[in-house]
Coordinates of C-alpha atoms in Angstrom, one line a residue:
M14 CA -6.2 -39.1 0.2
K15 CA -7.1 -37.9 3.8
L16 CA -9.6 -35.5 4.4
I17 CA -10.5 -33.9 8.0
L18 CA -14.1 -33.4 8.8
T19 CA -15.4 -31.6 11.9
I20 CA -19.2 -32.5 12.6
I21 CA -20.8 -29.5 15.1
N22 CA -24.6 -29.0 16.0
G23 CA -25.5 -31.0 12.8
G24 CA -23.3 -29.0 10.3
G25 CA -19.9 -30.1 8.7
V26 CA -16.8 -28.5 8.3
G27 CA -14.0 -29.0 6.0
L28 CA -10.6 -28.7 7.3
G29 CA -8.6 -29.4 4.5
Y30 CA -7.2 -32.7 2.3
R31 CA -4.1 -34.1 0.5
I32 CA -3.3 -36.7 -2.1
D33 CA 0.2 -38.2 -1.5
N34 CA 2.3 -40.7 -3.0
W35 CA 2.9 -43.5 -0.2
S36 CA 6.0 -42.6 1.4
T37 CA 6.9 -42.4 4.8
S38 CA 7.5 -38.7 5.4
D39 CA 5.6 -36.5 7.9
E40 CA 2.2 -34.9 6.7
E41 CA 2.5 -31.4 4.9
D42 CA -0.2 -28.8 4.3
L43 CA -0.5 -27.6 0.5
P44 CA -1.2 -24.5 -0.8
Q45 CA -5.2 -24.2 -2.2
Y46 CA -5.6 -21.5 -4.6
R47 CA -9.3 -21.5 -6.2
I48 CA -7.7 -19.1 -9.2
P49 CA -4.9 -18.0 -11.1
G50 CA -3.6 -14.6 -8.8
V51 CA -1.2 -13.0 -7.0
Y52 CA -0.5 -14.6 -3.8
N53 CA 2.6 -13.8 -2.8
E54 CA 5.9 -11.5 -3.6
E55 CA 7.3 -13.6 -6.4
D56 CA 3.7 -13.8 -8.0
A57 CA 3.9 -9.8 -7.8
G58 CA 7.1 -9.3 -8.7
R59 CA 6.4 -11.2 -12.3
L60 CA 3.4 -9.7 -12.7
L61 CA 5.1 -6.1 -12.6
E62 CA 7.5 -7.2 -14.9
A63 CA 4.8 -8.4 -17.6
L64 CA 3.4 -5.1 -16.7
Q65 CA 6.5 -3.2 -17.4
K66 CA 7.3 -5.0 -20.9
A67 CA 4.0 -4.8 -22.4
A68 CA 3.9 -1.2 -21.9
D69 CA 7.7 -0.7 -22.9
T70 CA 6.4 0.1 -27.2
S71 CA 10.1 -1.2 -28.2
T72 CA 8.9 -4.2 -27.4
Y73 CA 6.1 -4.6 -29.8
P74 CA 5.1 -7.1 -31.8
N75 CA 7.2 -9.2 -29.7
Y76 CA 5.5 -9.3 -26.7
N77 CA 1.4 -9.3 -26.0
F78 CA 0.4 -9.2 -22.0
P79 CA 0.4 -12.2 -20.7
E80 CA 3.8 -13.5 -21.3
G81 CA 5.3 -15.0 -18.6
V82 CA 2.3 -14.6 -16.3
E83 CA -0.2 -16.8 -18.0
D84 CA -0.5 -18.8 -14.4
L85 CA -1.9 -15.7 -12.9
V86 CA -4.2 -14.4 -15.3
V87 CA -7.8 -15.3 -15.7
K88 CA -9.1 -15.7 -19.8
T89 CA -11.7 -13.8 -19.9
S90 CA -13.0 -13.6 -23.1
G91 CA -13.5 -16.8 -26.1
D92 CA -10.8 -18.3 -27.9
N93 CA -11.5 -16.1 -31.5
V94 CA -12.1 -12.8 -29.3
T95 CA -8.8 -10.3 -30.5
P96 CA -7.5 -9.2 -28.4
P97 CA -8.9 -11.5 -25.4
T98 CA -9.8 -10.3 -22.1
Y99 CA -8.1 -11.1 -18.5
D100 CA -8.7 -10.3 -15.0
I101 CA -5.6 -10.4 -12.9
N102 CA -6.8 -11.0 -8.9
L103 CA -4.7 -9.8 -6.0
F104 CA -4.8 -12.1 -2.9
T105 CA -2.2 -10.6 -1.2
H106 CA -1.2 -7.1 -0.6
I107 CA 1.9 -6.0 -2.9
D108 CA 4.8 -3.3 -1.9
W109 CA 6.0 -1.9 -5.7
S110 CA 7.6 0.6 -3.2
S111 CA 11.3 -0.5 -5.6
I112 CA 9.4 1.7 -8.6
Q113 CA 11.0 5.5 -8.4
S114 CA 9.3 7.1 -11.0
G115 CA 6.3 6.6 -13.6
T116 CA 3.3 4.7 -14.0
I117 CA 2.7 1.3 -14.4
N118 CA 0.4 0.8 -17.2
I119 CA -2.9 -1.8 -16.7
P120 CA -3.8 -3.0 -20.3
D121 CA -6.6 -1.9 -21.8
N122 CA -7.9 -5.7 -22.3
C123 CA -7.5 -6.2 -18.4
T124 CA -9.5 -5.6 -15.2
L125 CA -7.6 -5.3 -12.1
K126 CA -9.2 -6.8 -9.6
G127 CA -7.8 -6.0 -5.8
N128 CA -10.4 -7.7 -3.7
G129 CA -9.6 -5.1 -1.6
Y130 CA -6.1 -5.4 -1.3
N131 CA -3.3 -2.6 -1.1
I132 CA -0.7 -1.9 -3.5
T133 CA 1.9 0.3 -1.8
L134 CA 3.9 2.5 -4.0
T135 CA 6.4 5.6 -3.7
D136 CA 5.2 9.2 -3.8
G137 CA 5.3 10.0 -7.5
V138 CA 4.3 6.5 -9.1
S139 CA 0.8 6.0 -10.0
I140 CA -1.1 3.5 -11.7
V141 CA -2.2 4.6 -15.3
E142 CA -5.9 5.7 -15.5
N143 CA -8.1 2.6 -16.0
E144 CA -11.8 2.3 -16.0
D145 CA -11.4 -1.9 -15.2
I146 CA -9.9 -1.8 -11.6
E147 CA -12.3 -2.7 -9.1
N148 CA -12.0 -2.8 -5.0
L149 CA -8.3 -1.4 -5.1
Y150 CA -6.7 0.2 -2.5
V151 CA -3.3 2.1 -3.2
N152 CA -0.9 3.4 -0.4
G153 CA -4.1 2.8 1.8
K154 CA -6.4 4.4 -0.1
P155 CA -9.2 3.4 -2.2
Y156 CA -8.1 3.4 -5.9
S157 CA -9.3 6.3 -8.1
N158 CA -9.6 7.3 -11.3
E159 CA -9.4 11.4 -10.6
N160 CA -5.8 11.1 -9.2
G161 CA -4.3 7.9 -11.5
G162 CA -4.1 5.8 -8.5
S163 CA -1.2 7.2 -6.8
N164 CA -3.2 8.7 -4.0
T165 CA -0.8 11.5 -3.8
D166 CA -2.9 14.5 -4.5
N167 CA -4.1 16.4 -2.0
E168 CA -7.7 15.7 -1.9
Q169 CA -9.9 17.2 0.7
S170 CA -12.0 14.8 2.7
E171 CA -15.6 14.8 2.5
S172 CA -15.8 16.5 6.0
D173 CA -13.4 19.0 5.2
A174 CA -15.2 20.3 2.2
T175 CA -18.4 20.2 4.1
D176 CA -17.2 21.7 7.7
D177 CA -19.1 18.9 9.2
P178 CA -17.0 17.2 11.1
T179 CA -19.5 13.7 11.3
T180 CA -19.3 13.5 7.8

């Protein structure tokens, strides 16, 4: 293990660590994911596929979310809870603009935690209304249950509605 530590004005800042087998290979950085979630484009694609399978009623009872993406979700319920509940954490912006029509369903037993990241969707595609969507942006605008997450509705801004350009 190699630990790099910098001391500045009496405080310490850890820069990273690595555990490596003995070898003559060069040093390399390793990803350090603290909790499961969507960290890259491949993760986003697997999540989308799992959500589409979960929404396809023809697959019941053979498919239950989160088959295939267990490493991307955090189970938040106890072992004896049916159905189990999950958090889906986003740690990157997602581009799902390849979906041309319809909706993306977030299962009722899941909370989508956007963590301030953005999902890009094609006009007319939306995320199905789910009260458990937190801190998510869709096409650069805050997710809203009123428009189903599509952000393509012609909503008036607060300043337009009040004729006050300062709001």
